[in-house]
PDB file of C-alpha atoms in Angstrom:
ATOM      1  CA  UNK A  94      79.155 100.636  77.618  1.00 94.00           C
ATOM      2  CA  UNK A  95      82.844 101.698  78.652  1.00 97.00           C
ATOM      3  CA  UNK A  96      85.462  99.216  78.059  1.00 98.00           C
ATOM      4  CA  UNK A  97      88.253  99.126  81.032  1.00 98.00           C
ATOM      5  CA  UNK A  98      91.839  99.524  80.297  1.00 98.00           C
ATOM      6  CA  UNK A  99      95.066  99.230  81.785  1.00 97.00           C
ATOM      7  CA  UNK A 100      94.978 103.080  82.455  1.00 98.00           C
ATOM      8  CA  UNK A 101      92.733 102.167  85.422  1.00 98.00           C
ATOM      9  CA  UNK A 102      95.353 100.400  87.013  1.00 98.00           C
ATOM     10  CA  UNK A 103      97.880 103.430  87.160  1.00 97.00           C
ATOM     11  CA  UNK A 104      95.135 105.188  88.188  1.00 97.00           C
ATOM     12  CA  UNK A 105      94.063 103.592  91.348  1.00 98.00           C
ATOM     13  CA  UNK A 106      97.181 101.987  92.383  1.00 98.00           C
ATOM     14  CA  UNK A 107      99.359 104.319  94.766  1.00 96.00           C
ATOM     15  CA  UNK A 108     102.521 104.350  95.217  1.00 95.00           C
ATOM     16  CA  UNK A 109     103.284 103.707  99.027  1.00 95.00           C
ATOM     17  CA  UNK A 110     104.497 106.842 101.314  1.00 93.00           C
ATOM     18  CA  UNK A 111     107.247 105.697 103.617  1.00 94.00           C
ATOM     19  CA  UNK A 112     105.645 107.502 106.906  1.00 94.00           C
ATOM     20  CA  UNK A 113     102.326 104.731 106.682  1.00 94.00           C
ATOM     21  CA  UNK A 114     102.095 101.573 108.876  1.00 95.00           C
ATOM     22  CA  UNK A 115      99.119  98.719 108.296  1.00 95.00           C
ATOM     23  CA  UNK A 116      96.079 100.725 109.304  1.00 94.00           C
ATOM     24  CA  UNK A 117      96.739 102.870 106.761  1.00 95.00           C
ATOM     25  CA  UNK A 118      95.612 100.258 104.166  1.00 97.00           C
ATOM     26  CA  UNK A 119      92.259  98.806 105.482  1.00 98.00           C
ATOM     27  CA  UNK A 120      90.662  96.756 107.905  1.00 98.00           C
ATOM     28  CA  UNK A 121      88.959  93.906 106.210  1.00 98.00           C
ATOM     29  CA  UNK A 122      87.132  91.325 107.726  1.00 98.00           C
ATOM     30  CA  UNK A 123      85.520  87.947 105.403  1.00 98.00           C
ATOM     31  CA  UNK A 124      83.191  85.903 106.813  1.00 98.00           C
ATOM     32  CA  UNK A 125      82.609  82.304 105.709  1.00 98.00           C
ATOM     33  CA  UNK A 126      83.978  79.072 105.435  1.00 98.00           C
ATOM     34  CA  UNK A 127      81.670  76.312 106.636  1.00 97.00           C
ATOM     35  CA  UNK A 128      82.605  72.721 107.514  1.00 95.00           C
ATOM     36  CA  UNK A 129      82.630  71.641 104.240  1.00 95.00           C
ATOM     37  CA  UNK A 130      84.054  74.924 102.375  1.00 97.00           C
ATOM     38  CA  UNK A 131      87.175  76.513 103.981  1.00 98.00           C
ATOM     39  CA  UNK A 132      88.852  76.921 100.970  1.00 98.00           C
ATOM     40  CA  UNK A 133      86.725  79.656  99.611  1.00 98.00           C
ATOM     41  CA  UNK A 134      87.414  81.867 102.535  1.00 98.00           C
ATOM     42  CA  UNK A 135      90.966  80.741 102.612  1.00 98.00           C
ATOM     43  CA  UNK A 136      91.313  81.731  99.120  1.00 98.00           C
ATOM     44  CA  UNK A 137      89.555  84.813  99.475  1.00 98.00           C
ATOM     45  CA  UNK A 138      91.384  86.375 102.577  1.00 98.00           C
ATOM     46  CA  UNK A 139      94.176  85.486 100.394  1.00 98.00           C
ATOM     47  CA  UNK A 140      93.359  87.556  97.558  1.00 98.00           C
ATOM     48  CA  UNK A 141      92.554  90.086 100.305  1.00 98.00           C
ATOM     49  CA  UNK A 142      95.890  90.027 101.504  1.00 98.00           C
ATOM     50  CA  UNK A 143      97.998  90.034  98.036  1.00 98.00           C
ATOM     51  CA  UNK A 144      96.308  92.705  97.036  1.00 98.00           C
ATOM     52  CA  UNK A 145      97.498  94.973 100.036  1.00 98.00           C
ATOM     53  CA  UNK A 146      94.815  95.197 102.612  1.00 98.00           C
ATOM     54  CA  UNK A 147      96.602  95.946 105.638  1.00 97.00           C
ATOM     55  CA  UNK A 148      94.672  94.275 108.334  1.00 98.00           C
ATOM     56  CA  UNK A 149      93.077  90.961 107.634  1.00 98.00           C
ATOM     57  CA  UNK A 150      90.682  88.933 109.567  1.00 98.00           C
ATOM     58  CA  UNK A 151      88.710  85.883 108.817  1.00 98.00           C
ATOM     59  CA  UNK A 152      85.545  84.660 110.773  1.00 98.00           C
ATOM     60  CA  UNK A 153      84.847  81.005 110.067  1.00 98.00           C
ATOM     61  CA  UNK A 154      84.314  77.054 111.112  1.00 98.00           C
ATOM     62  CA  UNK A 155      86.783  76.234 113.782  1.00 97.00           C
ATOM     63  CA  UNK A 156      87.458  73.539 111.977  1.00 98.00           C
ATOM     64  CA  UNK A 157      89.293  75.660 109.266  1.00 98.00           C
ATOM     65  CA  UNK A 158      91.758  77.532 111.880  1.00 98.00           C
ATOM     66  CA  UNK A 159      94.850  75.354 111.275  1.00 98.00           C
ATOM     67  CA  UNK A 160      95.173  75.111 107.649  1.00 98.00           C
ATOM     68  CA  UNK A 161      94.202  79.226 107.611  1.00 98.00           C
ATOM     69  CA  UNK A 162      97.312  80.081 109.978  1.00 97.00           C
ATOM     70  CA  UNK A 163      99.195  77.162 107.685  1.00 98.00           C
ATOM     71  CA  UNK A 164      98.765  79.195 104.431  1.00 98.00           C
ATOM     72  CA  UNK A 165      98.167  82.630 105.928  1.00 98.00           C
ATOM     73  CA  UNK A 166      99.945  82.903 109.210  1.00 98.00           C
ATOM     74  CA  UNK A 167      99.812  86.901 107.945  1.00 98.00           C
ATOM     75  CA  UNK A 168      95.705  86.504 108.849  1.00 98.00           C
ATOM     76  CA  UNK A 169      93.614  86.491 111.947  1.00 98.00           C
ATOM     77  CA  UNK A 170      91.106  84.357 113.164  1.00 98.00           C
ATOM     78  CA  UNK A 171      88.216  84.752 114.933  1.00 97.00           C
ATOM     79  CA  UNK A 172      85.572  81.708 115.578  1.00 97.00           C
ATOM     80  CA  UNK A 173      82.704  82.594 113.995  1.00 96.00           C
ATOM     81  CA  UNK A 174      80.761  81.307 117.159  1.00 94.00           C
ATOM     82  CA  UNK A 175      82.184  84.155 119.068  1.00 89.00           C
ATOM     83  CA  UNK A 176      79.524  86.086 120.921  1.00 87.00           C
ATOM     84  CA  UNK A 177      81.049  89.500 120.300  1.00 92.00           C
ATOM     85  CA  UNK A 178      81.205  89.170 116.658  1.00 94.00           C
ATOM     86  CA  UNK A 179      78.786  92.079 115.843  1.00 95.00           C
ATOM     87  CA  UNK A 180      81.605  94.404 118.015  1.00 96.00           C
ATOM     88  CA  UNK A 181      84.493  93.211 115.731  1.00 96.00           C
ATOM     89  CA  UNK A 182      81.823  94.152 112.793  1.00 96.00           C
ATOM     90  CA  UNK A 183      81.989  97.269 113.648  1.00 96.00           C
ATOM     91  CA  UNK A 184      85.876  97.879 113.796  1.00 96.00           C
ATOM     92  CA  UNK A 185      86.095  97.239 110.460  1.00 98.00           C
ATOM     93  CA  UNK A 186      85.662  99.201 107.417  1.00 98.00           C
ATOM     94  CA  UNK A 187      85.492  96.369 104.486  1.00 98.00           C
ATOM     95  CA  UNK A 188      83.087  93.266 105.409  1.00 98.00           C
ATOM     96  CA  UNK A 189      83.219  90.245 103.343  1.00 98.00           C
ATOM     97  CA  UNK A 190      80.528  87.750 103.562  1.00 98.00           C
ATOM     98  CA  UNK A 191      79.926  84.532 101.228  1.00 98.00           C
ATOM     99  CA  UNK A 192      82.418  82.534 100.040  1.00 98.00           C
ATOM    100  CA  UNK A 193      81.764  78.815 101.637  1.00 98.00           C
ATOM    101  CA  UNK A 194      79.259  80.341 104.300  1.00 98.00           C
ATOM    102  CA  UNK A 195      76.647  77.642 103.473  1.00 97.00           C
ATOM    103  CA  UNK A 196      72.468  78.106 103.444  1.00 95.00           C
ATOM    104  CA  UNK A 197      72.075  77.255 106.860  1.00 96.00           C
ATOM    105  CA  UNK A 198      70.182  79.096 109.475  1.00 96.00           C
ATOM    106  CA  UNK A 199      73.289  79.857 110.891  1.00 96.00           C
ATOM    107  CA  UNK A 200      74.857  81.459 108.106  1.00 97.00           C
ATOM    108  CA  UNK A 201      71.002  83.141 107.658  1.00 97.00           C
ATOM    109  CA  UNK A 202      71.725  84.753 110.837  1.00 96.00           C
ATOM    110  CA  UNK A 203      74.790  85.917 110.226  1.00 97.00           C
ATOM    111  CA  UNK A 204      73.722  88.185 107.510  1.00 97.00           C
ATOM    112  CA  UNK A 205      71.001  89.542 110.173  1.00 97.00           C
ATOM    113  CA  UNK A 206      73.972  90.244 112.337  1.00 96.00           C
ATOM    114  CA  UNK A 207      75.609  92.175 109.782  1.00 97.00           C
ATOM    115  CA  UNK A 208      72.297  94.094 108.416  1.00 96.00           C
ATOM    116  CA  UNK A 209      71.751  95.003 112.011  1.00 96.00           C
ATOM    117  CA  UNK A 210      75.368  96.198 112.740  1.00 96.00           C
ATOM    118  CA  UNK A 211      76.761  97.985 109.604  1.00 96.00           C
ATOM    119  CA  UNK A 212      76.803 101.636 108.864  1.00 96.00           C
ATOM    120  CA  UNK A 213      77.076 104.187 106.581  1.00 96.00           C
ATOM    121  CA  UNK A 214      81.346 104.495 107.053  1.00 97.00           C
ATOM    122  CA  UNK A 215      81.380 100.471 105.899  1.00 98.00           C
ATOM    123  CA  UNK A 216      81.616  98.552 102.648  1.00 98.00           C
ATOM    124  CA  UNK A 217      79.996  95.211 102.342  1.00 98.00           C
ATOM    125  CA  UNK A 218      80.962  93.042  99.718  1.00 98.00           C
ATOM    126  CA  UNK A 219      78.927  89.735  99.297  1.00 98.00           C
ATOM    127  CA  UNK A 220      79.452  86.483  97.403  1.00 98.00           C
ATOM    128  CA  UNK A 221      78.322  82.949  96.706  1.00 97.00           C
ATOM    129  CA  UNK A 222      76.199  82.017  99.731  1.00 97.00           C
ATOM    130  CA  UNK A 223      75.300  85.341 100.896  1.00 98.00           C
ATOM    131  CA  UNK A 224      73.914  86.154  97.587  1.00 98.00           C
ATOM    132  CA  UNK A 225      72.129  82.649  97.575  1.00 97.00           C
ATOM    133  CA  UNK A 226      70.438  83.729 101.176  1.00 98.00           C
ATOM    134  CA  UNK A 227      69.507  87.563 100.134  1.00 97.00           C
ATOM    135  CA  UNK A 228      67.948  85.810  96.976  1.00 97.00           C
ATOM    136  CA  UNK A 229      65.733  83.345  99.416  1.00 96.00           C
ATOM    137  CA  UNK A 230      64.776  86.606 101.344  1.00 96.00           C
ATOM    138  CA  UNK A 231      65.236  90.423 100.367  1.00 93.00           C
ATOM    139  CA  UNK A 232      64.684  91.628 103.466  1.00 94.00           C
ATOM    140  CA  UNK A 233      68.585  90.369 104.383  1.00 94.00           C
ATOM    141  CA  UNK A 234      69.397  93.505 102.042  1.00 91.00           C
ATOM    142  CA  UNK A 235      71.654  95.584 104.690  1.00 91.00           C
ATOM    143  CA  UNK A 236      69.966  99.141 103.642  1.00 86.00           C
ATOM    144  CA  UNK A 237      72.193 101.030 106.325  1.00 91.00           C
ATOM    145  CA  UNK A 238      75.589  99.836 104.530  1.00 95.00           C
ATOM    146  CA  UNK A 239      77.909 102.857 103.089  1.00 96.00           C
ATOM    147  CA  UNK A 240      78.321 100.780  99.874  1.00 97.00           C
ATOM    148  CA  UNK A 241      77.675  97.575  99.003  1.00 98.00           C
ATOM    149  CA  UNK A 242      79.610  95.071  96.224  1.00 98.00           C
ATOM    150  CA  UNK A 243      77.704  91.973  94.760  1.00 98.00           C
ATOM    151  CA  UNK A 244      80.214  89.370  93.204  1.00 98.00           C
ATOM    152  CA  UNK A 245      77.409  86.666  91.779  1.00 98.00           C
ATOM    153  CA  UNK A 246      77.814  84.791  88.662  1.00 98.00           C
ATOM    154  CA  UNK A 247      75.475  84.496  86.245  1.00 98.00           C
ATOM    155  CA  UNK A 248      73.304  82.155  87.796  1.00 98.00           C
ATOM    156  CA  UNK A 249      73.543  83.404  91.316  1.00 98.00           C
ATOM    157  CA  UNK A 250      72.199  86.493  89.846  1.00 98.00           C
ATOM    158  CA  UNK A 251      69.141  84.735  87.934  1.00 98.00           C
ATOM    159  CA  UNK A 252      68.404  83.287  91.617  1.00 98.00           C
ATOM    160  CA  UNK A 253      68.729  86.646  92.968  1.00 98.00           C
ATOM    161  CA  UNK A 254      67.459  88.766  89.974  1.00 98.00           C
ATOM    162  CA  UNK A 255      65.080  86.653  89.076  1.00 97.00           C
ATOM    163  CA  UNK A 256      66.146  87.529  85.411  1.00 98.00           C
ATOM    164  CA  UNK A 257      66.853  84.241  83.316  1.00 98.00           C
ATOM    165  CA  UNK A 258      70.434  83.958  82.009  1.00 98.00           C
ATOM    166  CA  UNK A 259      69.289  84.529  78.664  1.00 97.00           C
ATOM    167  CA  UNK A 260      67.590  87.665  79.241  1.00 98.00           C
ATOM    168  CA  UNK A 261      70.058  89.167  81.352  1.00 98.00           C
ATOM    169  CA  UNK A 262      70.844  92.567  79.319  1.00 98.00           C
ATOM    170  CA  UNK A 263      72.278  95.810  80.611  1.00 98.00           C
ATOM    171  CA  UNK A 264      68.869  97.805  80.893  1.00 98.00           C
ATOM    172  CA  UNK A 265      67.617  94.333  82.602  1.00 98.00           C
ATOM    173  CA  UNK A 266      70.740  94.345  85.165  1.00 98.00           C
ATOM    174  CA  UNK A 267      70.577  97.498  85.811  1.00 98.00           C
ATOM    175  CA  UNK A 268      66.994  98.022  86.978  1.00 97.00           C
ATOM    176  CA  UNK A 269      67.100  94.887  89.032  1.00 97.00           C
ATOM    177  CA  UNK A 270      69.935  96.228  90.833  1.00 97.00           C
ATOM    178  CA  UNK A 271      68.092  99.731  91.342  1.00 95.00           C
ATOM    179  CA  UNK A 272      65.164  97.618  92.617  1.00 96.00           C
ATOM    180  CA  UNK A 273      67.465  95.666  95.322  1.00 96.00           C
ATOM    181  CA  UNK A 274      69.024  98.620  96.402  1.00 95.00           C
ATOM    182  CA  UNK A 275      66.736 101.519  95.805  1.00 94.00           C
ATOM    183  CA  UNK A 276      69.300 104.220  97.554  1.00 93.00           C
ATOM    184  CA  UNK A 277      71.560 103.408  94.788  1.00 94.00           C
ATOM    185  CA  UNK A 278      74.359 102.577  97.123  1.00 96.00           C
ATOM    186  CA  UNK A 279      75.397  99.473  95.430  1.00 97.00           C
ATOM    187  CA  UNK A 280      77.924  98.339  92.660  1.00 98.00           C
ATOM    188  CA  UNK A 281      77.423  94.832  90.768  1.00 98.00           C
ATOM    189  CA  UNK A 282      80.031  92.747  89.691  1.00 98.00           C
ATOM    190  CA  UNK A 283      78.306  89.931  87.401  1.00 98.00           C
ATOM    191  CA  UNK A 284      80.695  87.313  86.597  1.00 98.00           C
ATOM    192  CA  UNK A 285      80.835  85.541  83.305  1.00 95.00           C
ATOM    193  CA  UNK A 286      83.807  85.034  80.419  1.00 92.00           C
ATOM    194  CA  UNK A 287      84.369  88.753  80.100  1.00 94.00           C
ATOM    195  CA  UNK A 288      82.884  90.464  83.416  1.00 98.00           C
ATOM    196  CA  UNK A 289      80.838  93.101  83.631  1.00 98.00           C
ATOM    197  CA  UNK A 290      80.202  95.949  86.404  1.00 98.00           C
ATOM    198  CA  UNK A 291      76.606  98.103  86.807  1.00 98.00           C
ATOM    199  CA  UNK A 292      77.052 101.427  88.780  1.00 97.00           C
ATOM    200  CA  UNK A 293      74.403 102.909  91.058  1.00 89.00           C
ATOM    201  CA  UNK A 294      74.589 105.973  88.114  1.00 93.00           C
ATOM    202  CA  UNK A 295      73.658 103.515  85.307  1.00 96.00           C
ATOM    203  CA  UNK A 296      76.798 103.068  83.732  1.00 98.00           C
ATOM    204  CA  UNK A 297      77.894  99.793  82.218  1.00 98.00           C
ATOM    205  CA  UNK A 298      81.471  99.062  82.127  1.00 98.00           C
ATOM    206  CA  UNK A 299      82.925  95.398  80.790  1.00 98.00           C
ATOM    207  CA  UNK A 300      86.015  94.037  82.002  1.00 98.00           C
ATOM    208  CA  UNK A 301      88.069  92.725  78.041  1.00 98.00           C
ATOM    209  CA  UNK A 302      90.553  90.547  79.717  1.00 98.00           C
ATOM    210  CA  UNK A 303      89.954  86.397  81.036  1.00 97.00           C
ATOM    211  CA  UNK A 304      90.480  83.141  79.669  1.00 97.00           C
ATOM    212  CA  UNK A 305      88.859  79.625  79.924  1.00 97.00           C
ATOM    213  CA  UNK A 306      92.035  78.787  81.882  1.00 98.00           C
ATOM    214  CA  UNK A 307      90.125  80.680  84.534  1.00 98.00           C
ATOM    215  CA  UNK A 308      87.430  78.316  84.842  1.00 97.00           C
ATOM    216  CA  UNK A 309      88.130  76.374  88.127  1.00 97.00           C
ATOM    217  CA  UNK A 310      86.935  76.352  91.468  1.00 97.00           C
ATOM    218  CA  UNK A 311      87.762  79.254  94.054  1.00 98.00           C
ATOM    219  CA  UNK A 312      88.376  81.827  91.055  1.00 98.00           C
ATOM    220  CA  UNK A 313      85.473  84.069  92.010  1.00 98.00           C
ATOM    221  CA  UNK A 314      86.254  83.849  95.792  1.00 98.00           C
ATOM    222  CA  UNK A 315      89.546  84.921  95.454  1.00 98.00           C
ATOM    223  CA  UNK A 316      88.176  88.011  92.764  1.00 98.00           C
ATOM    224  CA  UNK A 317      86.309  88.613  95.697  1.00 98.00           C
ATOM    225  CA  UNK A 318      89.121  88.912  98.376  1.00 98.00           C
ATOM    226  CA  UNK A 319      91.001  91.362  95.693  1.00 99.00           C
ATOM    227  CA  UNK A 320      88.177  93.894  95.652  1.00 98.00           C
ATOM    228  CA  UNK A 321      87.907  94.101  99.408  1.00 98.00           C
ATOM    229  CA  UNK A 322      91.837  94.531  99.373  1.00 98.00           C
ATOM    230  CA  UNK A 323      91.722  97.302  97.014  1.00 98.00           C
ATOM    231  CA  UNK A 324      88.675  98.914  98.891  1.00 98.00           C
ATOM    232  CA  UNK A 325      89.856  98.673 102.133  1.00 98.00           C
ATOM    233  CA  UNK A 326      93.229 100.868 100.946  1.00 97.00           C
ATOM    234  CA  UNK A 327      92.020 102.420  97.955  1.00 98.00           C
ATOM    235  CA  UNK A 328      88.557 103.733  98.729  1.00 97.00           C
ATOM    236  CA  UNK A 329      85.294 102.105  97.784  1.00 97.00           C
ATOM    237  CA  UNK A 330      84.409 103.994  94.469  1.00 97.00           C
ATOM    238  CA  UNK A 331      83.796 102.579  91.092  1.00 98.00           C
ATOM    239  CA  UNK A 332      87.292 103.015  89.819  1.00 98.00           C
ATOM    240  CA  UNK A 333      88.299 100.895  92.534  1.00 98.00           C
ATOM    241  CA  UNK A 334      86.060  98.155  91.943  1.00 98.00           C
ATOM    242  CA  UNK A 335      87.067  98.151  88.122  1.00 98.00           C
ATOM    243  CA  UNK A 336      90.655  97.843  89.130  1.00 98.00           C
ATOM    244  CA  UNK A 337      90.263  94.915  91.298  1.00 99.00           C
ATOM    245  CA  UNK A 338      88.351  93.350  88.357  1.00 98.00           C
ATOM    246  CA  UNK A 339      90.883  93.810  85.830  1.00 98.00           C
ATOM    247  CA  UNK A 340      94.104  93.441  87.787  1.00 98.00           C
ATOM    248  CA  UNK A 341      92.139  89.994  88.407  1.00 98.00           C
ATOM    249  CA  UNK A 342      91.972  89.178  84.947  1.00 98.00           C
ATOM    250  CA  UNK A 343      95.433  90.456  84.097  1.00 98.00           C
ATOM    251  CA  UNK A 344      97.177  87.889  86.530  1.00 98.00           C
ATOM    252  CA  UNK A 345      95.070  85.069  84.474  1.00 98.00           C
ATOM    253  CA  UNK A 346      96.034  86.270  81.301  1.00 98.00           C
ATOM    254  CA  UNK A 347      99.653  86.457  82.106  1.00 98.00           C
ATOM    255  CA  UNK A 348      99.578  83.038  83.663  1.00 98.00           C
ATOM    256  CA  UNK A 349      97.433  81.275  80.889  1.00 98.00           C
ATOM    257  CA  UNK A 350     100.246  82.358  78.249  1.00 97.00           C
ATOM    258  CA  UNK A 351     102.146  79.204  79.681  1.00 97.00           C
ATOM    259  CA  UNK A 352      99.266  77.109  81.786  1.00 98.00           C
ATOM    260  CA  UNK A 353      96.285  75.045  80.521  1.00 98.00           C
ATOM    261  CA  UNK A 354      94.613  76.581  83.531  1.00 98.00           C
ATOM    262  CA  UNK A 355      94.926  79.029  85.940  1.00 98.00           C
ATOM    263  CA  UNK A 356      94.759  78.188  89.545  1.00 98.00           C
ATOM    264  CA  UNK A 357      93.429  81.356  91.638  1.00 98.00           C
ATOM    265  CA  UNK A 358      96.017  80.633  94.381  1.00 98.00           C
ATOM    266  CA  UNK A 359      99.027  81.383  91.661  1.00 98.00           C
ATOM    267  CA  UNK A 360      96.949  84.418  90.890  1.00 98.00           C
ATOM    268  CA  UNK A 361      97.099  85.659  93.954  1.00 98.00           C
ATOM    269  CA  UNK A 362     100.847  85.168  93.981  1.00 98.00           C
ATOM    270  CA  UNK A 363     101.368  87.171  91.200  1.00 98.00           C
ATOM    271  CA  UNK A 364      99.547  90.663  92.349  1.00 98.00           C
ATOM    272  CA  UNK A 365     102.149  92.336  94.417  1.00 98.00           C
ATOM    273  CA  UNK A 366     104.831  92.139  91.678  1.00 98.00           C
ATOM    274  CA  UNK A 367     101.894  93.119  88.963  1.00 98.00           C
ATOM    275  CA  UNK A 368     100.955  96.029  91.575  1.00 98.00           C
ATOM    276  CA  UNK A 369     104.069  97.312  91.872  1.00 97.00           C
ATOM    277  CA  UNK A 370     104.526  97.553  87.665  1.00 97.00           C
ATOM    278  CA  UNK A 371     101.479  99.436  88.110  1.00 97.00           C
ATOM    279  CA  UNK A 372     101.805 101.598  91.255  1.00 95.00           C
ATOM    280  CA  UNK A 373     101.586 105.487  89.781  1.00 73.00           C
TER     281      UNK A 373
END
């Protein structure tokens, strides 16, 4: 198992060229956001944004248009009723599905829409209700997608898995995964006190940093948004991935030094000044 350090920070994070403009940093689109649930997609595009992702676009309810352009009037919106959605799919090169989509069979064909569009030059990163749907039926897996990022927690991953809390050990995790995803194309991020990430190589990494300040609603949505931020302008690799997770973490720790908890929005706040510290 490989511990991650601060060194990954300085060496993902990039120091911006002054001859770039927006597209040079990502096109990310995150899908979710049901009637009930807009603040996980809120909170995610957020993180997607804070991190640095240079174009970012939210499908979701309609019903969750105003307060998005209130908090993010940096973000686009699309309906996610809109009949060219599989075209806008395929502009992107980050898709983020899951956070507030809902079980519904409209959310279940949403992920057939994105199986059935995605390609090899595209990340998908899926959380929450995505996971809950691919765990309900397997054959959702999108097998043409360049890379793809599971985000579940430790029960969404039993569901998934089908490996018991308990028993969920490295070797375990890591064949399950391989199973899933049998072109080894896919990176999991399982979520617990101090997070761990499985590699399509078998590697092991855990993530030292987090505090039970972090435990409150919307903190894995907007760990989420952050990994398709650094993604869309860092590259989807590993090192990426472990950079988003400990940056993450970092921004807790700092603000837990003076708060009984830590609310993911304030995270989310705090990246660009904690990117900048870091940029190489």
């Amino acid at each position: 198992m490989i511990e991650i350090s601060q060194e990954i920070l300085t060496r993902v994070i990039r120091k911006r060229s002054s001859n770039t403009h927006k597209g040079n940093f990502g096109r990310i689109l995150l899908i979710g956001g049901n009637e009930n649930y807009g603040g996980a997609i809120i909170m995610s595009a957020e993180g997607a944004l804070n991190s640095g992702a240079g174009l970012v676009t939210v499908v979701t309810h309609s019903l969750n248009a105003a307060a998005l352009h209130a908090r993010l009037p940096e973000v686009m919106y699309v309906d996610w009723r809109q009949r060219n959605l599989a075209e806008i799919i395929k502009k992107m090169d980050v898709i983020v599905c899951g956070p507030g989509l809902g079980n519904s069979l409209f959310a279940q064909n949403i992920l057939i829409m994105i199986k059935e569009t995605i390609t090899k030059t595209q990340t998908l990163i899926l959380d929450a209700s995505a996971l809950d749907l691919l765990a309900q039926d397997h054959s959702l897996v999108p097998s043409s997608a360049g890379t793809v990022v599971l985000t579940p927690h430790q029960m969404e991953w039993q569901r998934l898995s089908q490996i018991h809390i308990p028993f969920q050990a490295d070797q375990a995790n890591l064949t399950a995964l391989q199973t899933l995803f049998p072109r080894k194309n896919a990176i999991l991020v399982l979520k617990s006190n101090h997070t761990k990430i499985y590699d399509a190589k078998g590697n092991v990494y855990l993530n030292p940093l987090g505090n039970p300040g972090m435990a409150v609603g919307g903190m894995g949505d907007t760990l989420t948004g952050i990994i398709g931020g650094f993604v869309a302008q860092f590259g989807s690799n590993i090192d990426t991935v472990l950079a988003a997770v400990y940056l993450h973490s970092l921004a807790g720790d700092e603000l837990a030094g003076n708060n009984y908890i830590v609310r993911p929005t304030r995270i989310s706040a705090l990246l660009p000044e904690l990117m900048k510290k870091y940029a190489n």
